[in-house]
Structure formats: C-alpha cells, structure tokens
Short mmCIF file of C-alpha atoms and ligand atoms in Angstrom, two decimals:
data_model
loop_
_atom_site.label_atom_id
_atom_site.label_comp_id
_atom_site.label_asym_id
_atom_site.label_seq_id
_atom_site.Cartn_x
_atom_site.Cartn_y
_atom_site.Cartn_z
CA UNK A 1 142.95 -191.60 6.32
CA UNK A 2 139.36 -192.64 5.45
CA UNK A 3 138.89 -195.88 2.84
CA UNK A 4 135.39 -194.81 1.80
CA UNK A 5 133.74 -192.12 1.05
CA UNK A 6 129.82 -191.40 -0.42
CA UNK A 7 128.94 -188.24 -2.29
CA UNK A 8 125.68 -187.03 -3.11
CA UNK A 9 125.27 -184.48 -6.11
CA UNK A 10 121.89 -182.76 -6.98
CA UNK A 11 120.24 -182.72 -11.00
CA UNK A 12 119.84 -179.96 -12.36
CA UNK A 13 116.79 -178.26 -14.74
CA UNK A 14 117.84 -175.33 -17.23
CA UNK A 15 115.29 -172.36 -16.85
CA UNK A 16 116.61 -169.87 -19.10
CA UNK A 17 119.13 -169.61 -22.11
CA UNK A 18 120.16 -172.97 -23.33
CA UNK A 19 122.13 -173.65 -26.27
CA UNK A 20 123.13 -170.00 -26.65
CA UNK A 21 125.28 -170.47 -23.32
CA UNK A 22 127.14 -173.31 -25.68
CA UNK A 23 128.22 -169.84 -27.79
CA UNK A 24 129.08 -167.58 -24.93
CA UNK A 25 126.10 -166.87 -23.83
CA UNK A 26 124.52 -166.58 -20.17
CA UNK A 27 121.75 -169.59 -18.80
CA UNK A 28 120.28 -169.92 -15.69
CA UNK A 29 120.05 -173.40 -14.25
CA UNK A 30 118.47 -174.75 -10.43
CA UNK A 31 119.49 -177.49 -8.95
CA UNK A 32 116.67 -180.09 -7.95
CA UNK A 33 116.08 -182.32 -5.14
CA UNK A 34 116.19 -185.90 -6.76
CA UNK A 35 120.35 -186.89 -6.09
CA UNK A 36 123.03 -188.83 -7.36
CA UNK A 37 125.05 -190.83 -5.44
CA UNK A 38 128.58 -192.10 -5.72
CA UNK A 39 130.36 -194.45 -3.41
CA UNK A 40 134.17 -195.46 -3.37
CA UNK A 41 136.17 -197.53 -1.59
CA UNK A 42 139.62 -197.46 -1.96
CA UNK A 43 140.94 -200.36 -3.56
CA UNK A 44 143.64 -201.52 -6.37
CA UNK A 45 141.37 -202.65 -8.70
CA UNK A 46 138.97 -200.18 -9.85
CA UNK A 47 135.62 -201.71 -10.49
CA UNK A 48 132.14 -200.75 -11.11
CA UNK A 49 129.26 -200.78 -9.90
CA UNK A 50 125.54 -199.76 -10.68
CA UNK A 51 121.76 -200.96 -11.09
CA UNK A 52 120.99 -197.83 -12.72
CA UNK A 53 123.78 -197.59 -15.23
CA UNK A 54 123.97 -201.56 -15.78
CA UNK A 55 126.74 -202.62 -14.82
CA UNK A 56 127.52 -205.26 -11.78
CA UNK A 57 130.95 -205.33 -10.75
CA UNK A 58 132.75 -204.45 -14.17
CA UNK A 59 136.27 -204.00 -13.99
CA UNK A 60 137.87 -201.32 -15.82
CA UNK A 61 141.30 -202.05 -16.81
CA UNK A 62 143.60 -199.82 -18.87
CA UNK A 63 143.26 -200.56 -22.67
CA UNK A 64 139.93 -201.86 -22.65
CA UNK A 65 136.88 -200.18 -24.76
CA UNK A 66 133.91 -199.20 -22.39
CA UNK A 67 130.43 -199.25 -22.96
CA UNK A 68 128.70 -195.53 -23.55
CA UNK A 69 127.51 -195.50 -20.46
CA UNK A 70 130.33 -195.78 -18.15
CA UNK A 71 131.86 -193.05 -20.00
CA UNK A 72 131.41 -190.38 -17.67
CA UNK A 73 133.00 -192.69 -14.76
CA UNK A 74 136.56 -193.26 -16.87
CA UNK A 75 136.39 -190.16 -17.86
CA UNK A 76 136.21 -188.39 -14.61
CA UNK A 77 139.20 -190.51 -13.12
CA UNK A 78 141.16 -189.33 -16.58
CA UNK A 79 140.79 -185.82 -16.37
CA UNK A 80 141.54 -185.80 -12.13
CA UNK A 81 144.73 -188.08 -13.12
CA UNK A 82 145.77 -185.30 -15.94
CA UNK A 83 145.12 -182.47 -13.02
CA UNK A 84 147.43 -184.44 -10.24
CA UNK A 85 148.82 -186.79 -12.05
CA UNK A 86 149.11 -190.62 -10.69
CA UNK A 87 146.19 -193.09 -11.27
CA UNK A 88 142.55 -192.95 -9.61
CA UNK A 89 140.44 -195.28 -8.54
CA UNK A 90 138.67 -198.04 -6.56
CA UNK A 91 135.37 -200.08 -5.86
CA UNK A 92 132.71 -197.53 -7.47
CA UNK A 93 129.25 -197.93 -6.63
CA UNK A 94 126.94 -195.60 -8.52
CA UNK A 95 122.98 -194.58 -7.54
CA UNK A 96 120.78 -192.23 -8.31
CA UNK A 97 117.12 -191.14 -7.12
CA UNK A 98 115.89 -190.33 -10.59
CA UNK A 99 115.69 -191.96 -14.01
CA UNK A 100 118.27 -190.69 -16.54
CA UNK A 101 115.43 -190.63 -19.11
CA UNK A 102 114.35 -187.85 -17.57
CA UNK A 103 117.10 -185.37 -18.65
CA UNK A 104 118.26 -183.68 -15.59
CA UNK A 105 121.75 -184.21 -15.71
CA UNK A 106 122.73 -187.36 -14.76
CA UNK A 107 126.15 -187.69 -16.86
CA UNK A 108 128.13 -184.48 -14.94
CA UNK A 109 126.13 -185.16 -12.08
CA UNK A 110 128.07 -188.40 -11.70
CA UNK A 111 131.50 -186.86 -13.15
CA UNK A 112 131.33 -184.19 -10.39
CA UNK A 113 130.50 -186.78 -7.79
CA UNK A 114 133.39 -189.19 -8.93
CA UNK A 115 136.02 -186.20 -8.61
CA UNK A 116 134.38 -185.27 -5.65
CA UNK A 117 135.15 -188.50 -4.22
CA UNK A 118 138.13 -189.47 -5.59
CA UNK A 119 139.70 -185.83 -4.59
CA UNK A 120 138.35 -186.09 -0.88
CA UNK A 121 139.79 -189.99 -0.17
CA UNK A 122 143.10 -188.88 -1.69
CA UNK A 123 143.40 -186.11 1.02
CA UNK A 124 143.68 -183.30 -2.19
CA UNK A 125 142.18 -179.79 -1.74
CA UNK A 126 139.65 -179.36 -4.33
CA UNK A 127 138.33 -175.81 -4.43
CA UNK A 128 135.21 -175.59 -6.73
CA UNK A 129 136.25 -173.44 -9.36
CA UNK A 130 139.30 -176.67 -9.97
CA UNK A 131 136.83 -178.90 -9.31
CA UNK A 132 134.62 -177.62 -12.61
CA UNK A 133 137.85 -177.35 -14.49
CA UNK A 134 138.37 -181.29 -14.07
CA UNK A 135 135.19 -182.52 -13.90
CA UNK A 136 134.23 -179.84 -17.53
CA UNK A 137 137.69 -181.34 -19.23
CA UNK A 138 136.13 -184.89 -18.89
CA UNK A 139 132.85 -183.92 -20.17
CA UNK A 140 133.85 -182.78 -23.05
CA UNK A 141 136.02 -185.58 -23.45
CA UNK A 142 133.14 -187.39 -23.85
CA UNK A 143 130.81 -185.13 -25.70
CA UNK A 144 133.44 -183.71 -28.07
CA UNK A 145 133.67 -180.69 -30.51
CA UNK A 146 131.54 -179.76 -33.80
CA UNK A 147 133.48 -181.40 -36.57
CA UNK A 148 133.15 -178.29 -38.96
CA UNK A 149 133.33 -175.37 -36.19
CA UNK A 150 135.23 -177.34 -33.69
CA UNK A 151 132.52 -175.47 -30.83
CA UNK A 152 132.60 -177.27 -27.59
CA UNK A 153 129.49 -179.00 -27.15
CA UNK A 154 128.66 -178.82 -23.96
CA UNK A 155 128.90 -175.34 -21.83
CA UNK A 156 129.74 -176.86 -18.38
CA UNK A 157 126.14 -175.30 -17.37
CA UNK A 158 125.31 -178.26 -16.11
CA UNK A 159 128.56 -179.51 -13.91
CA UNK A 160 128.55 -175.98 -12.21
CA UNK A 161 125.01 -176.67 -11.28
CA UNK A 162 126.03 -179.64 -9.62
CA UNK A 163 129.03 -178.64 -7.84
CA UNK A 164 127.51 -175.13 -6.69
CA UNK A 165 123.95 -175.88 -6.22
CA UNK A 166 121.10 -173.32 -5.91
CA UNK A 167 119.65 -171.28 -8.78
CA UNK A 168 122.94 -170.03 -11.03
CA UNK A 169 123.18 -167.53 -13.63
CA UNK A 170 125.87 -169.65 -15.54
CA UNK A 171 128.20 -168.27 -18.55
CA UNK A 172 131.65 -169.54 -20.44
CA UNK A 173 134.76 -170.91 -18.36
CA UNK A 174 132.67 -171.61 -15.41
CA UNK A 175 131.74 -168.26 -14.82
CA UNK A 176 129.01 -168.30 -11.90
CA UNK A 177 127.00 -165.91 -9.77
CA UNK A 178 124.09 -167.51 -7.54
CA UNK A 179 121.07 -165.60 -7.69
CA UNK A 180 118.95 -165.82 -4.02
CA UNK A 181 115.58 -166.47 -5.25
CA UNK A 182 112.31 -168.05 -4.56
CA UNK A 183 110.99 -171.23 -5.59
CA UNK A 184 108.92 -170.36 -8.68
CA UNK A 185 105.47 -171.89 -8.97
CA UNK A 186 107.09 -174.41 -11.20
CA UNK A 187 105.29 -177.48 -13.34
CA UNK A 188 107.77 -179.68 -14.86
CA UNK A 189 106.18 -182.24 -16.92
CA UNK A 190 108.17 -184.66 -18.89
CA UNK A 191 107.07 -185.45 -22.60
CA UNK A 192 107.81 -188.93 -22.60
CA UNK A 193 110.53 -188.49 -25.39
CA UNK A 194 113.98 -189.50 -24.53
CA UNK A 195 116.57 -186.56 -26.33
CA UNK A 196 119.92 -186.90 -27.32
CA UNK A 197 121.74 -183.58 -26.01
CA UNK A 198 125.06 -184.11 -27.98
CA UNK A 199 122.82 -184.83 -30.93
CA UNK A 200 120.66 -181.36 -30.44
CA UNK A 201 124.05 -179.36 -29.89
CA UNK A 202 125.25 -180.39 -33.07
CA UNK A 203 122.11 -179.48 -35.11
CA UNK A 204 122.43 -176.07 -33.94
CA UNK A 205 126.15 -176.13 -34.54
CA UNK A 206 125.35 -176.83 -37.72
CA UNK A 207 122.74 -174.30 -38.02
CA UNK A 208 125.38 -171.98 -37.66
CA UNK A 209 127.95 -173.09 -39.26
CA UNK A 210 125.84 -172.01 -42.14
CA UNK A 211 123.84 -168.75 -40.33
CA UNK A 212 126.21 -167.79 -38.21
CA UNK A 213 125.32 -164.21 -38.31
CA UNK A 214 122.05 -164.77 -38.18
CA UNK A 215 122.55 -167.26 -35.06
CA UNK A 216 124.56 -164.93 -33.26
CA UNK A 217 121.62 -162.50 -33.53
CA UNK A 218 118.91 -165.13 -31.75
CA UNK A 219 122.11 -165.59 -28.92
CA UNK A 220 122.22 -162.12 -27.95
CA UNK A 221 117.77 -162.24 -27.95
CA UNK A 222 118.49 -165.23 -26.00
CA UNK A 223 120.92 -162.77 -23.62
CA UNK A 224 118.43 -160.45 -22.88
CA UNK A 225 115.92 -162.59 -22.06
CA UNK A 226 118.20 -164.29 -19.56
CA UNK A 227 118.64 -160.73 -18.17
CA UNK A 228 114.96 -159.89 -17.99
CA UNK A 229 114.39 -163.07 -16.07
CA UNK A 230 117.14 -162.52 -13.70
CA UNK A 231 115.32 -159.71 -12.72
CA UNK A 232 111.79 -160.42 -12.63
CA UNK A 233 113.22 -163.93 -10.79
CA UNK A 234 114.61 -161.62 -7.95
CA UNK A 235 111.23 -159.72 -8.01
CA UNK A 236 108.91 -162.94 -7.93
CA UNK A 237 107.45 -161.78 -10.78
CA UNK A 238 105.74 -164.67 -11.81
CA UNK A 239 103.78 -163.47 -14.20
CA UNK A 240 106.92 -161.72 -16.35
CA UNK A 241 108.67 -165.01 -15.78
CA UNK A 242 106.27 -167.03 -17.67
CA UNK A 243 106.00 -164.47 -20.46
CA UNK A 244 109.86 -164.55 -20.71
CA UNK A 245 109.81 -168.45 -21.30
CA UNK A 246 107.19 -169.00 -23.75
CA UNK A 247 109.90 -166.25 -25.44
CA UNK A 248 112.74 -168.44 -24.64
CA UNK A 249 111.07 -171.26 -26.18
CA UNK A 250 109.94 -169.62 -29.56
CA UNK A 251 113.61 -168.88 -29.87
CA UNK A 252 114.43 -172.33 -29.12
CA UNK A 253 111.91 -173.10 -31.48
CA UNK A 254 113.20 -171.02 -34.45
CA UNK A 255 116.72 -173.10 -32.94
CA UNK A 256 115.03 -176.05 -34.48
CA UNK A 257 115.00 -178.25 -31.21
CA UNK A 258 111.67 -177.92 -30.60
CA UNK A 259 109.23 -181.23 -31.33
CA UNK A 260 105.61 -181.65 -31.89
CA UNK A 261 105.51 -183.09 -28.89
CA UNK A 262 107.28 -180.08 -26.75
CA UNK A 263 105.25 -177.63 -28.91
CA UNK A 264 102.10 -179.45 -27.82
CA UNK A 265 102.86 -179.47 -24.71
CA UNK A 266 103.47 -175.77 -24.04
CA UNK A 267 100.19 -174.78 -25.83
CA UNK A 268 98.13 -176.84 -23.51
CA UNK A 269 99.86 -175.08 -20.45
CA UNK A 270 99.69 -171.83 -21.60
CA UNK A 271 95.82 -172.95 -22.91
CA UNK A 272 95.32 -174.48 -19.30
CA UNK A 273 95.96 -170.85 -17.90
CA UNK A 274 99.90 -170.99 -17.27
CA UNK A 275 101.83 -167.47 -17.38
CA UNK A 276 104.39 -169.26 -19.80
CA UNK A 277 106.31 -172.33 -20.67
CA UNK A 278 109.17 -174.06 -22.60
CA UNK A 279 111.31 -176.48 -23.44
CA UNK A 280 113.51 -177.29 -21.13
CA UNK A 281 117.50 -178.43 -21.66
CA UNK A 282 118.84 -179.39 -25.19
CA UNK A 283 114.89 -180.42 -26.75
CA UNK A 284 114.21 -183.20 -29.10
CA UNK A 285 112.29 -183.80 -25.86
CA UNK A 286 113.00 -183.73 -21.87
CA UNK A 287 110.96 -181.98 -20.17
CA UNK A 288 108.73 -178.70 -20.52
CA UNK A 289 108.56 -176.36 -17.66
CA UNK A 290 105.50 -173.91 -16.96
CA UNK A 291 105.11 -171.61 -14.33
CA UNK A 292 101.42 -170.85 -13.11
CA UNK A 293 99.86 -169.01 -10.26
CA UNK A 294 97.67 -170.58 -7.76
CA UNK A 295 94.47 -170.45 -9.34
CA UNK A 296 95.23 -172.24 -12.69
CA UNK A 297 98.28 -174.30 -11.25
CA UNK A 298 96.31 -177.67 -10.98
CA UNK A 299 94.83 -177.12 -14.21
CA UNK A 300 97.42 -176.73 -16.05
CA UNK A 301 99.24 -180.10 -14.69
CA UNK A 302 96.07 -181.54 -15.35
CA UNK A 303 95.75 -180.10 -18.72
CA UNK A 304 99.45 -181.38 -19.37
CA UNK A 305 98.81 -184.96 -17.90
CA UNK A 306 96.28 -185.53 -20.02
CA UNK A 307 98.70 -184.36 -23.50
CA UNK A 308 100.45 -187.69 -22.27
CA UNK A 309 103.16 -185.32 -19.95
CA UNK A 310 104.46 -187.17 -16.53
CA UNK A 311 104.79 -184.56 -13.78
CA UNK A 312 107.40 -184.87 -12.21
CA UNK A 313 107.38 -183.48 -8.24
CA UNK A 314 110.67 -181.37 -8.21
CA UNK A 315 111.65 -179.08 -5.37
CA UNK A 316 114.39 -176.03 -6.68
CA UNK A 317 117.30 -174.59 -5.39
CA UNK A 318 119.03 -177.76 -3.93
CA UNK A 319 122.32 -178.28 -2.30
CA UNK A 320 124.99 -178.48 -4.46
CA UNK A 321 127.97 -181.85 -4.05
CA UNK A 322 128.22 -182.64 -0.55
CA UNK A 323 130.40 -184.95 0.72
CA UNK A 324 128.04 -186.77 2.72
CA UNK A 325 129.94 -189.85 4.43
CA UNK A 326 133.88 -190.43 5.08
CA UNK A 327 135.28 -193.45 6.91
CA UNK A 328 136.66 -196.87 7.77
O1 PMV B 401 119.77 -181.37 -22.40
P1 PMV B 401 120.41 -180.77 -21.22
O2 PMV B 401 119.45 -180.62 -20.06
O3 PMV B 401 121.68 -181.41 -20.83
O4 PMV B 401 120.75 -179.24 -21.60
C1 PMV B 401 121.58 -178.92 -22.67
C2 PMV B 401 121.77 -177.43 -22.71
C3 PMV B 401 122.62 -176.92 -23.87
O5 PMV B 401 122.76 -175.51 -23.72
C4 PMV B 401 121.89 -177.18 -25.17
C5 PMV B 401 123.98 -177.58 -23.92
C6 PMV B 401 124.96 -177.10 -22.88
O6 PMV B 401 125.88 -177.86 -22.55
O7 PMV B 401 124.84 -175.95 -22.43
#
C-alpha cells in the first residue's frame, strides 16, 4: 500500500447560468488549466500545510476551532469519515497554480482533491458520482443554508467541474452531461475586486424570499439561455454565444450582483468590438468573460486592460482530478 499520494484538480470558470443553478436550474461551467494540488502522506497526526492558504505545519486536532480558511480541508476529511466511517487524515500539503483572489474555485477544488486523496491512500473505490456526494456534503457544510428559505447555497456546480473536468452542462444533485466543444475565443479579464460568493448567494436568496415568483420567472429566462448556448456552443457559433452572455449578464444584473465595476467592464468589451460578455461566477466582482472573433480580439483585451481588468491567460476544457502520483 502506497504512503503518499499527490492529486491535481483543475479551476473552474462558470459560462452560463449561475445563481439560477442554486434554484434548480441548469449552468454550464469549463474547467481551466491553472491546478490545485494536494499532497498527503499518511501519518497519525494530521497536519497542515500551505504557502498559499497560510498555514505552516498546523496541526488539526479534534475540538479545536479552525481558521476560515482551512475550512474546506476539515471539512472534506468530515464528510469522507461520515461516508466510511473511521477517521482521515495525515501530513497535508496544499498548492495551487493560481491566486484564490481570482475566483475560480479554489475552495471545492481543494475539497475534491483532499477526498481524492484521502479515498485513493485508503485503498476505497471512489466512483465520481460518490465522490461529488462527499466532497458537495462538506461544502455546504461550510457554506450553509439561507436562514429564512433554508436554500442550499452552493449548487455543487463547481465540485462537479472539478472532479469531471471538460466543459459541463451542470444541474441539481450532481446531475452532469459533458458537452464536446471547442475552445471559445475566450477573454477573461479579472476586475480587480475580490467577491464574497456565500455573501452574493444570500442576496439573491433574499431577493426571493421576498419575489419569489418573480425570481422564479428570471430562473427559467436564465434556463433557456443556458439551452440556446448549449447549442450555438456545439455549433461554434461565436457570434450567438456572445449575444447569449451579454443576456446572461443583464439577468444577472437585474439579480443585483452586478457592480460598477463588472458593468464597466462589459461595456468596454462589447464597445471594443466583442460579440458579448458577462459576469462571471457569483459577481460582486471575479472576473468578466467576453468572447470576440479574431479581428477585434486584441482590442478588446486591450480595451479591458486599460478599464483597470488583469487578463488572465486561461486555456478551457481541462482535465478533471487526476491522481497524479502514488508511492513510498
Ligand atoms: O463565485 P463562483 O465562481 O463560485 O460561482 C458561484 C455560482 C453560483 O451559482 C452563484 C453559486 C453556486 O454554487 O452555484
């Protein structure tokens, strides 16, 4: 039996449908070429460590409060102790080739890579649909429910981007069907605003809490327009794509997640000559994506660099977890 094992897990950006996925809805999410990267080593003590996160050889012991940011980590050996029962763990060593300001789903990125690893040094089968189950039960555990509506608030979008990689049309209970598609001629540009997803999901939560009828109206809008995209997606139809976000944004928008900034941003794409753009992920900031054919495409980065917007050099479609070292 190997002591160590190192998984790699890919982020993730959300193209089409967020929030409304949150209330049933469908979303389509691709997985992106920057990784994160978990390493354990079997050991009695569990201990953690991680430049990116913070934390240098912290040892979590039962009973003891842990910082916010090591949630995901103790939550991830819960939920895969509740599924086989006994107690997980070892020398963690967390990594990751991105920034978490960024937004692209570092949190279940690391929960799926710490079930991932735990699962595969313990010798258990881990199919993926289980392997969403656990690693969705400990996000939620950490994100919670909407104290009036008691609404999840997180989908699980994200984790089965992770675990399945690709580009996903994602709905409720882990629901999942990869769609084969090209890379889109993609500009993701990040605003320079650091958003709080849990704090976005509740806004809208308590949007409708109060609208509901009203919100479950822009959902099934929000439906469509995931279908449209599917298809014009499969079609590389660029030009319908881009039309279909700056859609999927004004809905966001009338959401109430949209910021100056954001809404800034997408004007000067769509001014710099893109076929569309929006918001991507929760908003309150993140990232906005734009899609733009060849002839405006350095424009329009351009145009966005100068509105203050990083670009950030993303590749689509990546490999989902992979287990990608196992030994001695
Ligand atoms: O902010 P992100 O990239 O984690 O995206 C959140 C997307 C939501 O639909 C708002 C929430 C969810 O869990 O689906």
């Amino acid at each position: 039996m190997s002591d160590t094992c190192v998984v790699s897990t890919p982020a993730k950006l959300a193209l089409f449908g967020e929030h409304a996925v949150v209330y049933g809805g469908h979303c389509i999410v691709t997985a992106v070429n920057k990784r994160m990267w978990v390493k354990i080593r079997d050991s009695r003590e569990t201990v953690l460590t991680s430049k990116d996160m913070g934390f240098d050889h912290y040892l979590i012991e039962k009973g003891t409060t842990y910082p916010r940011n090591a949630a995901f980590v103790i939550a991830a050996m819960q939920s895969i102790s509740n599924y086989f029962g006994g107690s997980f763990g070892g020398e963690i060593e967390i990594w990751s080739d991105f920034s978490a300001k960024y937004g692209l789903g570092s949190s279940s990125a690391v929960t799926v890579g710490v079930i991932k690893a735990l699962a595969h040094l313990n010798n258990l089968k881990l199919d993926n649909g289980t392997l969403f189950h656990i690693a969705y039960d400990a996000v939620l555990n950490v994100q919670g429910r909407h104290k009036k509506s008691g609404m999840p608030l997180a989908s699980g979008f994200d984790v089965a981007s992770a675990i399945y990689g690709g580009t996903i049309d994602f709905s409720q209970n882990g629901k999942v069907r990869a769609l084969p598609i090209s890379d889109i001629p993609l500009i993701v540009a990040y605003s320079g605003e650091k958003a709080s997803t849990a704090f976005y999901v509740n806004k809208v939560a308590d949007l409708c809490a109060g609208h509901n009828s009203l919100c479950q109206s822009l959902f099934s809008i929000s439906d469509e327009i995931v279908k449209l995209a599917e298809s014009a997606l499969l079609r590389s139809d660029w030009e319908e794509v881009g039309i279909l976000m700056t859609l999927n944004h004004g809905l966001l928008s009338s959401l109430g997640v949209s910021t100056e900034t954001l809404g800034r941003l997408v004007s000067l794409a769509i001014k710099g000559g893109a076929y569309g753009a929006k918001l991507s992920g929760a908003g309150g900031g993140d990232c906005v994506i734009a899609v733009a054919g060849k002839d405006s495409y350095e424009n329009v980065s351009e145009r966005l660099e100068s509105g203050g917007a990083e670009i950030l050099p993303l590749d689509m479609n990546a490999e989902g977890v992979k287990v990608e070292a196992s030994g001695n």
